[in-house]
Coordinates of C-alpha atoms in Angstrom, one line a residue:
Chain G
M528 CA -1.5 16.4 -27.9
S529 CA 2.3 16.7 -27.6
I530 CA 4.1 16.6 -24.3
T531 CA 7.2 18.4 -23.3
V532 CA 9.3 17.0 -20.5
V533 CA 12.1 18.8 -18.7
G534 CA 14.4 16.7 -16.5
S535 CA 17.5 14.6 -16.2
I536 CA 19.1 12.3 -18.7
A537 CA 21.6 10.2 -17.0
Y538 CA 24.0 7.3 -16.8
D539 CA 23.0 5.0 -13.9
T540 CA 25.2 2.4 -12.3
V541 CA 22.8 0.2 -10.3
K542 CA 23.3 -2.8 -8.1
T543 CA 20.3 -4.8 -6.8
P544 CA 20.1 -8.3 -5.2
F545 CA 19.6 -9.6 -8.7
G546 CA 22.5 -8.1 -10.6
E547 CA 24.3 -5.0 -11.6
R548 CA 24.6 -2.7 -14.6
E549 CA 27.2 -0.1 -15.3
R550 CA 26.5 3.2 -16.9
M551 CA 23.2 2.3 -18.4
L552 CA 20.8 4.9 -19.8
G553 CA 18.7 6.5 -17.1
G554 CA 17.3 9.8 -15.8
A555 CA 13.8 11.0 -15.1
A556 CA 13.2 12.5 -18.6
T557 CA 14.4 9.3 -20.2
H558 CA 12.0 7.0 -18.3
F559 CA 9.2 9.4 -18.6
A560 CA 9.6 9.8 -22.4
L561 CA 9.9 6.1 -23.0
A562 CA 6.5 5.6 -21.3
A563 CA 4.6 8.7 -22.4
S564 CA 5.6 8.2 -26.0
F565 CA 3.3 5.2 -26.1
F566 CA 0.5 7.7 -26.2
E567 CA 1.7 11.0 -27.7
Q568 CA 4.8 12.6 -29.1
V569 CA 7.2 13.6 -26.4
R570 CA 9.7 16.5 -26.6
V571 CA 12.6 16.0 -24.3
V572 CA 14.4 19.0 -22.8
G573 CA 17.6 18.2 -20.9
P574 CA 21.4 18.2 -21.1
V575 CA 23.9 15.5 -21.8
G576 CA 27.6 15.5 -22.0
E577 CA 30.1 14.7 -24.7
D578 CA 30.2 11.1 -23.3
F579 CA 26.6 10.5 -24.3
G580 CA 26.3 8.0 -27.1
E581 CA 24.2 7.7 -30.2
R582 CA 23.0 4.3 -28.9
Q583 CA 21.5 6.1 -25.9
L584 CA 19.7 8.6 -28.1
Q585 CA 18.3 5.8 -30.2
I586 CA 16.9 4.1 -27.1
M587 CA 15.2 7.4 -26.0
G588 CA 13.8 7.7 -29.5
T589 CA 12.4 4.2 -29.6
R590 CA 8.9 5.6 -30.1
D591 CA 7.8 9.1 -31.1
V592 CA 10.3 11.2 -29.1
D593 CA 11.6 14.6 -30.4
L594 CA 15.2 14.9 -29.2
A595 CA 15.9 18.3 -30.8
D596 CA 16.1 19.9 -27.3
V597 CA 18.5 17.4 -25.9
E598 CA 21.4 19.8 -25.4
R599 CA 24.8 18.3 -25.9
V600 CA 27.2 20.4 -23.7
A601 CA 30.7 20.6 -25.3
G602 CA 33.3 19.3 -22.9
G603 CA 30.6 18.3 -20.4
K604 CA 29.9 15.0 -18.6
T605 CA 26.4 13.4 -18.5
F606 CA 24.7 13.3 -15.1
F607 CA 25.8 10.1 -13.3
W608 CA 24.1 8.2 -10.5
H609 CA 25.4 5.2 -8.7
G610 CA 23.0 3.4 -6.3
E611 CA 22.5 0.1 -4.5
Y612 CA 19.2 -1.5 -3.4
G613 CA 18.7 -3.5 -0.3
W614 CA 17.3 -7.0 0.2
D615 CA 13.6 -6.1 -0.3
L616 CA 14.3 -3.3 -2.9
N617 CA 12.4 -0.9 -0.6
S618 CA 15.6 0.9 0.6
R619 CA 18.4 2.2 -1.6
E620 CA 21.7 3.9 -0.9
T621 CA 23.2 6.5 -3.2
L622 CA 26.9 5.7 -3.5
D623 CA 27.8 8.5 -5.9
T624 CA 26.2 11.4 -7.7
Q625 CA 28.0 13.4 -10.3
L626 CA 25.9 16.3 -11.5
G627 CA 28.1 17.0 -14.6
V628 CA 26.2 19.1 -17.1
F629 CA 23.2 19.0 -14.9
E630 CA 25.0 21.5 -12.7
G631 CA 24.0 25.0 -13.9
F632 CA 21.5 23.5 -16.3
Q633 CA 19.4 26.3 -17.8
P634 CA 16.5 24.7 -19.8
K635 CA 16.4 26.1 -23.4
L636 CA 13.1 25.4 -25.0
S637 CA 12.7 25.6 -28.7
E638 CA 9.5 27.0 -30.3
S639 CA 8.4 23.4 -30.8
S640 CA 8.9 22.4 -27.1
R641 CA 7.1 25.6 -26.0
S642 CA 4.1 24.8 -28.2
S643 CA 3.2 21.6 -26.4
E644 CA -0.2 21.5 -24.6
V645 CA 1.0 19.2 -21.9
L646 CA 4.1 19.7 -19.8
F647 CA 5.8 17.4 -17.3
L648 CA 8.3 19.0 -14.9
A649 CA 10.4 16.1 -13.7
N650 CA 12.4 16.4 -10.5
I651 CA 14.8 19.3 -10.9
Q652 CA 15.4 22.5 -8.9
P653 CA 12.0 24.1 -8.2
D654 CA 12.9 27.6 -9.5
L655 CA 13.8 26.0 -12.9
Q656 CA 10.5 24.1 -12.9
R657 CA 8.7 27.4 -12.4
E658 CA 10.7 29.2 -15.0
V659 CA 9.9 26.4 -17.6
R660 CA 6.3 26.4 -16.6
G661 CA 6.2 30.2 -17.4
Q662 CA 7.5 29.4 -20.9
L663 CA 4.3 27.4 -21.7
P664 CA 1.6 29.7 -20.4
Q665 CA -1.0 28.2 -22.7
A666 CA -0.3 24.5 -21.6
R667 CA -3.5 22.8 -20.8
F668 CA -2.1 20.2 -18.4
V669 CA 1.0 20.7 -16.3
A670 CA 2.3 18.0 -13.9
L671 CA 5.2 18.3 -11.5
D672 CA 7.4 15.7 -9.6
S673 CA 9.9 16.6 -6.9
M674 CA 11.8 14.9 -4.1
N675 CA 12.6 15.2 -0.4
L676 CA 15.8 17.1 -1.1
W677 CA 13.9 20.1 -2.4
I678 CA 11.4 19.9 0.5
E679 CA 14.3 20.2 2.8
I680 CA 16.4 22.9 1.2
A681 CA 14.0 24.8 -1.1
R682 CA 10.5 24.4 0.3
D683 CA 9.3 27.9 -0.6
P684 CA 10.4 27.8 -4.2
L685 CA 8.9 24.3 -4.4
V686 CA 5.5 25.5 -3.0
A687 CA 5.6 28.4 -5.6
A688 CA 6.3 25.9 -8.4
I689 CA 3.4 23.6 -7.2
E690 CA 1.0 26.6 -7.1
G691 CA 1.5 27.0 -10.9
V692 CA 0.7 23.4 -12.0
D693 CA -2.4 21.3 -12.4
C694 CA -1.1 18.1 -11.0
L695 CA 1.4 17.1 -8.3
I696 CA 2.9 13.6 -8.5
L697 CA 4.9 12.8 -5.4
N698 CA 5.7 9.8 -3.1
D699 CA 3.2 9.6 -0.2
A700 CA 5.9 10.2 2.4
E701 CA 6.9 13.3 0.6
L702 CA 3.4 14.6 0.5
R703 CA 3.4 14.3 4.3
Q704 CA 6.8 15.9 4.6
L705 CA 5.8 18.8 2.4
T706 CA 2.7 19.6 4.4
G707 CA 3.8 18.5 7.8
K708 CA 0.6 16.5 8.0
P709 CA 0.9 12.8 8.9
N710 CA -2.3 11.8 7.2
L711 CA -2.2 11.4 3.4
L712 CA -5.7 12.6 2.7
T713 CA -5.3 15.7 4.9
A714 CA -1.9 16.4 3.2
A715 CA -3.3 16.1 -0.3
R716 CA -6.3 18.2 0.5
E717 CA -4.1 21.0 1.8
I718 CA -2.1 21.0 -1.4
L719 CA -5.4 21.1 -3.4
T720 CA -5.9 24.5 -1.9
W721 CA -2.6 25.7 -3.2
G722 CA -3.5 25.5 -6.9
P723 CA -3.3 21.9 -8.3
S724 CA -6.6 20.1 -8.9
V725 CA -5.0 16.6 -9.0
I726 CA -2.7 15.0 -6.5
V727 CA -1.1 11.6 -7.2
A728 CA 0.5 9.8 -4.3
K729 CA 3.0 7.2 -5.3
Q730 CA 3.2 4.4 -2.8
G731 CA 5.9 2.1 -4.3
E732 CA 5.1 -1.5 -4.1
Y733 CA 1.7 -0.7 -2.6
G734 CA 0.4 1.2 -5.6
A735 CA -0.8 4.7 -5.9
A736 CA -3.7 7.0 -4.9
L737 CA -5.4 9.8 -6.7
I738 CA -6.9 12.7 -4.8
T739 CA -9.0 15.5 -6.3
T740 CA -11.5 17.8 -4.6
E741 CA -14.4 15.5 -5.6
S742 CA -12.8 12.0 -5.6
F743 CA -10.5 9.5 -4.1
F744 CA -9.1 6.6 -6.0
A745 CA -6.6 4.0 -5.1
L746 CA -4.9 1.2 -7.1
P747 CA -2.6 -1.5 -5.9
A748 CA 0.6 -2.1 -7.8
Y749 CA 0.5 -4.9 -10.4
P750 CA 1.7 -7.9 -8.5
L751 CA 5.1 -9.2 -9.6
E752 CA 7.1 -12.2 -8.5
T753 CA 10.2 -10.8 -10.2
V754 CA 11.3 -7.3 -9.5
I755 CA 14.8 -6.7 -10.7
D756 CA 15.4 -2.9 -10.6
P757 CA 13.0 -0.2 -9.3
T758 CA 15.0 2.7 -10.7
G759 CA 12.8 4.9 -12.9
A760 CA 9.5 3.3 -11.8
G761 CA 8.2 6.7 -10.5
D762 CA 9.0 8.5 -13.8
T763 CA 7.7 5.6 -15.9
F764 CA 4.5 5.8 -13.8
A765 CA 4.3 9.6 -14.5
G766 CA 4.9 8.9 -18.2
G767 CA 2.0 6.5 -18.3
F768 CA -0.2 8.9 -16.4
V769 CA 0.6 12.1 -18.2
G770 CA 0.9 10.4 -21.6
Y771 CA -2.6 8.9 -21.3
I772 CA -4.1 12.2 -20.3
A773 CA -2.3 14.0 -23.2
A774 CA -3.9 11.5 -25.6
H775 CA -7.4 12.2 -24.2
L776 CA -7.2 15.9 -23.5
Q777 CA -9.8 16.7 -26.1
E778 CA -12.2 15.2 -23.5
E779 CA -12.9 16.8 -20.2
L780 CA -10.4 16.0 -17.4
S781 CA -13.0 13.8 -15.8
D782 CA -12.6 11.4 -12.8
E783 CA -13.0 8.5 -15.2
L784 CA -10.2 9.8 -17.4
L785 CA -7.9 10.3 -14.4
R786 CA -8.6 6.8 -13.1
S787 CA -7.9 5.2 -16.4
A788 CA -4.6 7.2 -16.6
M789 CA -3.7 5.8 -13.1
A790 CA -4.3 2.3 -14.4
H791 CA -2.1 2.9 -17.5
A792 CA 0.6 4.4 -15.2
T793 CA 0.5 1.4 -12.9
V794 CA 0.9 -1.0 -15.8
L795 CA 3.8 0.9 -17.4
A796 CA 5.6 1.1 -14.0
S797 CA 5.2 -2.6 -13.5
F798 CA 7.0 -3.4 -16.7
N799 CA 9.8 -1.0 -15.9
V800 CA 10.8 -2.8 -12.7
E801 CA 11.0 -6.2 -14.3
E802 CA 14.4 -5.5 -15.9
F803 CA 17.3 -3.1 -15.4
G804 CA 16.9 0.5 -16.5
T805 CA 15.0 1.0 -19.7
E806 CA 15.5 -2.6 -20.9
R807 CA 11.9 -3.8 -20.6
V808 CA 10.0 -0.7 -21.5
Q809 CA 12.1 -0.1 -24.7
R810 CA 10.8 -3.3 -26.2
L811 CA 7.3 -3.1 -24.7
T812 CA 4.3 -3.5 -27.0
R813 CA 0.8 -2.0 -26.8
E814 CA -0.6 -5.6 -26.7
E815 CA 1.4 -6.3 -23.6
I816 CA 0.1 -3.1 -21.9
D817 CA -3.5 -4.0 -22.8
A818 CA -3.2 -7.6 -21.5
R819 CA -1.8 -6.3 -18.1
L820 CA -4.5 -3.6 -17.9
A821 CA -7.1 -6.3 -18.2
E822 CA -5.4 -8.3 -15.4
L823 CA -5.2 -5.2 -13.2
R824 CA -8.9 -4.8 -13.6
S825 CA -9.5 -8.4 -12.5
I826 CA -7.2 -8.0 -9.6
T827 CA -9.1 -5.1 -8.2
Q828 CA -12.7 -6.2 -8.8
F829 CA -15.1 -7.4 -6.2
S830 CA -18.8 -7.8 -6.0
G831 CA -21.5 -9.2 -3.7
V832 CA -21.4 -6.3 -1.2
Chain T
M31 CA -22.0 -20.9 11.2
S32 CA -20.7 -20.2 14.6
I33 CA -17.1 -19.1 15.1
T34 CA -14.7 -19.9 17.9
V35 CA -11.9 -17.5 18.6
V36 CA -9.0 -18.2 20.9
G37 CA -6.8 -15.2 21.9
S38 CA -6.1 -12.4 24.3
I39 CA -8.5 -10.3 26.2
A40 CA -6.6 -7.3 27.6
Y41 CA -6.5 -3.9 29.2
D42 CA -4.7 -1.5 26.9
T43 CA -3.2 1.8 27.8
V44 CA -2.6 3.6 24.6
K45 CA -1.2 7.0 23.7
T46 CA -1.4 8.4 20.2
P47 CA -0.8 11.9 18.9
F48 CA -4.6 12.4 19.4
G49 CA -5.0 11.5 23.0
E50 CA -4.6 8.8 25.5
R51 CA -6.7 6.1 27.2
E52 CA -5.9 4.1 30.3
R53 CA -6.8 0.5 30.8
M54 CA -9.5 0.3 28.1
L55 CA -10.8 -3.0 26.9
G56 CA -8.5 -4.5 24.2
G57 CA -7.0 -7.8 23.1
A58 CA -7.1 -9.8 19.9
A59 CA -10.1 -11.9 20.8
T60 CA -12.0 -8.8 21.9
H61 CA -11.5 -6.9 18.6
F62 CA -12.1 -10.0 16.5
A63 CA -15.3 -10.9 18.3
L64 CA -16.8 -7.4 18.1
A65 CA -16.3 -7.4 14.4
A66 CA -17.1 -11.0 13.5
S67 CA -20.3 -11.0 15.6
F68 CA -21.8 -8.7 13.0
F69 CA -22.1 -11.8 10.8
E70 CA -22.4 -14.9 13.1
Q71 CA -22.3 -15.9 16.7
V72 CA -18.8 -15.8 18.2
R73 CA -17.6 -18.0 21.0
V74 CA -14.7 -16.4 22.8
V75 CA -12.0 -18.5 24.6
G76 CA -9.5 -16.6 26.7
P77 CA -8.5 -15.8 30.2
V78 CA -9.1 -12.7 32.3
G79 CA -8.1 -11.8 35.8
E80 CA -10.1 -10.8 38.9
D81 CA -9.7 -7.2 37.9
F82 CA -11.8 -7.7 34.7
G83 CA -15.1 -5.8 35.0
E84 CA -18.7 -6.6 34.2
R85 CA -18.7 -3.5 32.0
Q86 CA -15.9 -5.0 29.8
L87 CA -17.8 -8.2 29.5
Q88 CA -20.9 -6.3 28.4
I89 CA -18.9 -4.5 25.7
M90 CA -17.6 -7.8 24.3
G91 CA -21.1 -9.1 24.3
T92 CA -22.5 -6.1 22.4
R93 CA -23.7 -8.4 19.6
D94 CA -24.1 -12.2 19.5
V95 CA -21.0 -13.3 21.5
D96 CA -20.9 -16.3 23.8
L97 CA -18.7 -15.5 26.8
A98 CA -19.1 -18.9 28.5
D99 CA -15.4 -19.8 27.8
V100 CA -14.0 -16.5 29.1
E101 CA -12.1 -18.0 32.0
R102 CA -11.9 -15.8 35.1
V103 CA -8.7 -16.8 36.9
A104 CA -9.0 -16.4 40.7
G105 CA -6.3 -14.1 42.0
G106 CA -5.1 -13.4 38.5
K107 CA -4.5 -10.1 36.6
T108 CA -5.8 -9.4 33.1
F109 CA -3.2 -9.2 30.3
F110 CA -2.0 -5.6 30.1
W111 CA -0.4 -3.7 27.3
H112 CA 0.9 -0.2 27.3
G113 CA 2.0 1.4 24.0
E114 CA 2.6 4.7 22.3
Y115 CA 2.3 5.5 18.6
G116 CA 4.5 7.9 16.7
W117 CA 3.6 11.0 14.6
D118 CA 2.2 9.1 11.6
L119 CA 0.8 6.2 13.5
N120 CA 3.0 3.8 11.5
S121 CA 5.4 3.1 14.3
R122 CA 4.6 2.2 17.8
E123 CA 6.6 1.5 20.9
T124 CA 5.6 -1.0 23.6
L125 CA 6.2 0.6 27.0
D126 CA 5.0 -2.2 29.1
T127 CA 3.6 -5.7 28.8
Q128 CA 2.2 -7.7 31.8
L129 CA 1.2 -11.2 30.7
G130 CA -0.8 -11.8 33.9
V131 CA -3.2 -14.7 33.5
F132 CA -2.1 -15.0 29.9
E133 CA 1.2 -16.5 31.2
G134 CA 0.6 -20.3 31.4
F135 CA -2.8 -19.9 29.6
Q136 CA -4.1 -23.4 28.6
P137 CA -7.2 -22.9 26.5
K138 CA -10.2 -24.9 27.8
L139 CA -12.8 -25.3 25.2
S140 CA -16.4 -26.3 26.1
E141 CA -18.4 -28.7 24.0
S142 CA -20.0 -25.6 22.5
S143 CA -16.8 -23.9 21.5
R144 CA -15.5 -27.2 20.0
S145 CA -18.6 -27.5 17.9
S146 CA -18.0 -24.4 15.9
E147 CA -17.4 -24.9 12.2
V148 CA -15.2 -21.9 11.9
L149 CA -12.1 -21.2 14.1
F150 CA -9.9 -18.2 14.4
L151 CA -6.6 -18.7 16.2
A152 CA -5.5 -15.2 17.2
N153 CA -1.9 -14.4 17.9
I154 CA -0.8 -16.7 20.8
Q155 CA 2.0 -19.2 21.3
P156 CA 2.0 -21.4 18.1
D157 CA 1.9 -24.7 20.1
L158 CA -1.3 -23.6 21.8
Q159 CA -2.7 -22.7 18.4
R160 CA -2.0 -26.2 17.1
E161 CA -3.4 -27.8 20.3
V162 CA -6.7 -25.8 19.9
R163 CA -6.9 -26.5 16.2
G164 CA -6.7 -30.2 17.1
Q165 CA -9.8 -29.9 19.3
L166 CA -11.9 -28.8 16.3
P167 CA -11.0 -31.5 13.8
Q168 CA -14.3 -31.1 11.9
A169 CA -13.9 -27.3 11.5
R170 CA -14.6 -26.2 7.9
F171 CA -12.6 -23.0 7.9
V172 CA -9.6 -22.3 10.3
A173 CA -7.7 -19.1 10.1
L174 CA -4.5 -18.1 12.0
D175 CA -2.8 -14.9 12.9
S176 CA 0.7 -14.6 14.4
M177 CA 3.5 -12.0 14.9
N178 CA 7.2 -11.4 14.4
L179 CA 8.0 -12.6 18.0
W180 CA 7.0 -16.2 17.2
I181 CA 8.8 -16.1 13.8
E182 CA 11.9 -15.2 15.7
I183 CA 11.7 -17.5 18.8
A184 CA 9.3 -20.3 17.7
R185 CA 9.4 -20.6 13.9
D186 CA 9.2 -24.4 13.7
P187 CA 6.1 -24.6 15.9
L188 CA 4.6 -21.7 14.0
V189 CA 5.2 -23.4 10.7
A190 CA 3.6 -26.6 12.1
A191 CA 0.6 -24.6 13.2
I192 CA 0.2 -22.9 9.8
E193 CA 0.4 -26.3 8.1
G194 CA -2.9 -27.2 9.9
V195 CA -5.0 -24.3 8.9
D196 CA -6.9 -23.1 5.8
C197 CA -6.0 -19.4 6.0
L198 CA -3.0 -17.4 7.2
I199 CA -3.6 -13.7 8.0
L200 CA -0.3 -11.9 8.6
N201 CA 1.3 -8.5 8.1
D202 CA 3.1 -8.4 4.7
A203 CA 6.5 -7.8 6.4
E204 CA 5.9 -10.9 8.6
L205 CA 5.1 -13.0 5.5
R206 CA 8.5 -12.0 4.1
Q207 CA 10.2 -12.6 7.4
L208 CA 8.6 -16.0 7.9
T209 CA 9.7 -17.3 4.5
G210 CA 12.9 -15.3 4.1
K211 CA 11.6 -14.2 0.7
P212 CA 11.6 -10.4 0.0
N213 CA 8.8 -10.6 -2.6
L214 CA 5.3 -10.8 -1.2
L215 CA 3.9 -12.9 -4.0
T216 CA 6.8 -15.4 -3.8
A217 CA 6.5 -15.5 0.0
A218 CA 2.7 -16.2 -0.1
R219 CA 3.1 -18.8 -2.8
E220 CA 5.6 -20.7 -0.7
I221 CA 3.2 -20.8 2.2
L222 CA 0.5 -22.0 -0.1
T223 CA 2.6 -25.2 -0.5
W224 CA 2.6 -25.8 3.3
G225 CA -1.1 -26.3 3.7
P226 CA -3.2 -23.2 3.7
S227 CA -5.2 -22.4 0.6
V228 CA -5.7 -18.7 1.4
I229 CA -3.1 -16.1 2.4
V230 CA -4.1 -12.6 3.5
A231 CA -1.3 -10.0 3.7
K232 CA -2.2 -7.1 5.9
Q233 CA -0.5 -3.9 4.7
G234 CA -1.7 -1.4 7.3
E235 CA -2.7 2.0 5.8
Y236 CA -2.1 0.6 2.3
G237 CA -4.8 -2.0 2.5
A238 CA -4.5 -5.7 2.1
A239 CA -3.9 -8.4 -0.4
L240 CA -5.4 -11.9 -0.9
I241 CA -3.3 -14.7 -2.5
T242 CA -4.7 -18.1 -3.4
T243 CA -3.3 -20.6 -5.9
E244 CA -5.6 -19.3 -8.6
S245 CA -6.0 -15.6 -7.8
F246 CA -4.5 -12.4 -6.5
F247 CA -6.7 -9.6 -5.2
A248 CA -5.7 -6.3 -3.6
L249 CA -7.7 -3.6 -1.9
P250 CA -6.6 -0.2 -0.6
A251 CA -7.5 0.8 2.9
Y252 CA -10.6 2.9 3.2
P253 CA -9.3 6.5 3.1
L254 CA -9.7 8.4 6.4
E255 CA -8.7 11.9 7.4
T256 CA -9.0 11.0 11.0
V257 CA -7.1 8.0 12.4
I258 CA -7.1 8.1 16.2
D259 CA -5.8 4.7 17.3
P260 CA -4.7 1.8 15.1
T261 CA -4.7 -0.7 18.0
G262 CA -6.8 -3.8 17.1
A263 CA -7.2 -2.9 13.4
G264 CA -5.6 -6.2 12.4
D265 CA -7.9 -8.2 14.6
T266 CA -10.9 -6.2 13.5
F267 CA -9.9 -6.9 9.9
A268 CA -9.7 -10.6 10.7
G269 CA -13.1 -10.5 12.4
G270 CA -14.7 -8.9 9.3
F271 CA -12.9 -11.4 7.0
V272 CA -13.6 -14.6 9.0
G273 CA -17.0 -13.5 10.1
Y274 CA -18.2 -12.8 6.5
I275 CA -16.9 -16.2 5.4
A276 CA -18.6 -18.0 8.3
A277 CA -21.9 -16.4 7.3
H278 CA -21.5 -17.7 3.7
L279 CA -19.9 -21.1 4.3
Q280 CA -22.9 -22.9 2.9
E281 CA -21.5 -21.7 -0.4
E282 CA -18.3 -22.8 -2.0
L283 CA -15.2 -20.9 -0.7
S284 CA -15.0 -19.1 -4.1
D285 CA -12.8 -16.3 -5.2
E286 CA -15.8 -14.0 -5.2
L287 CA -16.7 -14.9 -1.6
L288 CA -13.1 -14.3 -0.5
R289 CA -12.9 -10.9 -2.2
S290 CA -16.2 -9.8 -0.7
A291 CA -14.9 -10.9 2.7
M292 CA -11.8 -8.7 2.1
A293 CA -14.0 -5.8 1.4
H294 CA -16.0 -6.3 4.7
A295 CA -12.7 -6.8 6.6
T296 CA -11.4 -3.5 5.2
V297 CA -14.5 -1.6 6.1
L298 CA -14.6 -3.0 9.7
A299 CA -11.0 -2.1 10.2
S300 CA -11.6 1.4 9.0
F301 CA -14.2 2.0 11.6
N302 CA -11.9 0.5 14.3
V303 CA -9.2 3.1 13.9
E304 CA -11.4 6.1 14.0
E305 CA -11.7 6.1 17.8
F306 CA -9.8 4.5 20.7
G307 CA -10.0 0.8 21.3
T308 CA -13.4 -0.7 20.8
E309 CA -15.3 2.6 21.1
R310 CA -16.3 3.0 17.4
V311 CA -17.0 -0.7 16.6
Q312 CA -19.2 -1.3 19.6
R313 CA -21.8 1.2 18.4
L314 CA -21.3 0.5 14.7
T315 CA -24.4 -0.4 12.7
R316 CA -25.0 -2.6 9.7
E317 CA -26.2 0.5 7.7
E318 CA -22.8 2.2 8.3
I319 CA -21.0 -0.8 7.1
D320 CA -23.0 -1.0 4.0
A321 CA -22.6 2.7 3.2
R322 CA -18.8 2.4 3.5
L323 CA -18.8 -0.8 1.4
A324 CA -20.4 1.1 -1.4
E325 CA -17.9 3.9 -1.1
L326 CA -15.0 1.3 -1.1
R327 CA -16.3 0.0 -4.3
S328 CA -16.5 3.4 -5.9
I329 CA -12.9 4.2 -4.7
T330 CA -11.5 1.2 -6.5
Q331 CA -13.5 1.2 -9.8
F332 CA -12.0 2.2 -13.1
S333 CA -13.1 1.7 -16.7
G334 CA -12.1 2.8 -20.1
V335 CA -9.1 0.5 -20.4

């Protein structure tokens, strides 16, 4: 079932201990779409400026991605982010952010984008997330990502947006911050009373956890010796998760389905961080995903208890 | 097969957001012994002062623990630690440390303690660890724990001590610090070239990872809504890990055995943090361990990939 994603399309300048890239393709909607399109068609809604190139559109459309709602704003500049990662890649500093066309962005969804049965609200202003969610009242699975900024300056609108979705995907520290509860499980269980039935806690290099009213599931990150650039890992994770669910939504949203989606998400994210930006995922194959899924299974298996 | 542990026996004064305890029984050897004695007899080597009570000795000996080498130093004071944990229990501040009889501690091992086939060198000065290890030349499995302090002020002796053991159990940040390598896998693989064949990376609330030359295994922590006091979790984990291995050392030290030991370690540690100090583990039953092991399995299982 088709997926609509609303979020940023960006140019990223990134420096890590392993190198640097200037103005490469980035943005939450970009990373999400590249991952989710392994599973289903993705319709991207987001603005770009006049400086946005054909080459970048081609990359976004590597697989089955509908770019009709990528709005090119005349005279505008594409959202730009410049960041630098520290020694262990766990800390990063934002050196520059230029909102460009993202400032004053009002999502315009075509008939086609509104007809999707799955919706991913990437990290944007919570009122916009709610407004878009309202344009797809019949969507069967809606997931939302956000960030600490909105918890700090727009908590009430964010809570209202979360109330209207099925699934919240957030960093574990942000789940604690959002609820004021230091314990992950307690925090997630509080949010489950707000509306969502699925909470995904992203834990960076430690993996991710899935909390529903009936179940808890946790998965380590796929172990890598070479991590080059973590930018976009969270959105790639979300793309794997939501994409897998979209491809199986004819089934019940069972615990087994959600866990399998977590495994796919983990694997997609592991490829993302192995090279800069979209470089690795854009040439990724289904065979490579399957091989790493099998490895992830073997990494987490134990018996004899 | 019997286990000898060398390490601290302490009085801990601990404040967490959930309460406070004054001068309760603590110390690395204590927590280790209480956990490992579920599986095999543990012989404890460590000093206490004249202020150490019969009640504390009774707690340490809850299960099959040989206390003959607990040295009571005339006129001495038991090692004392006073710490306070922050909001999310992930940070802690040491308010006071009084080494007492631990200062100038020279481990004296009886014939019995020297005859153990398994040895755990809890966090003490690395030269002492090496000296004790030399007193059990025939030991079949020797594991070592340490801390950032020794990496900073005694790295060469620590590396020498690590070279002589089979297994290093360390926090993941300390593995990075010890090797100067920001990547956990790269750090662990470097240490595998020094001598040990097994590296265990403790990751606190995120769980733990096991790295050998052939295999990687990772396990999330058992999810808890109520964490009261993390003190001793690492040593309880080590007790579960080393204890389980000691109970199965007639078998080959296989990947399956090591993974099962990780699961037992994870479960033991999860009980430890649910109450202050040794309170929970001292009344823990085998049935409770087994029930949580089964839950841990279900928490980490996924299929359909």
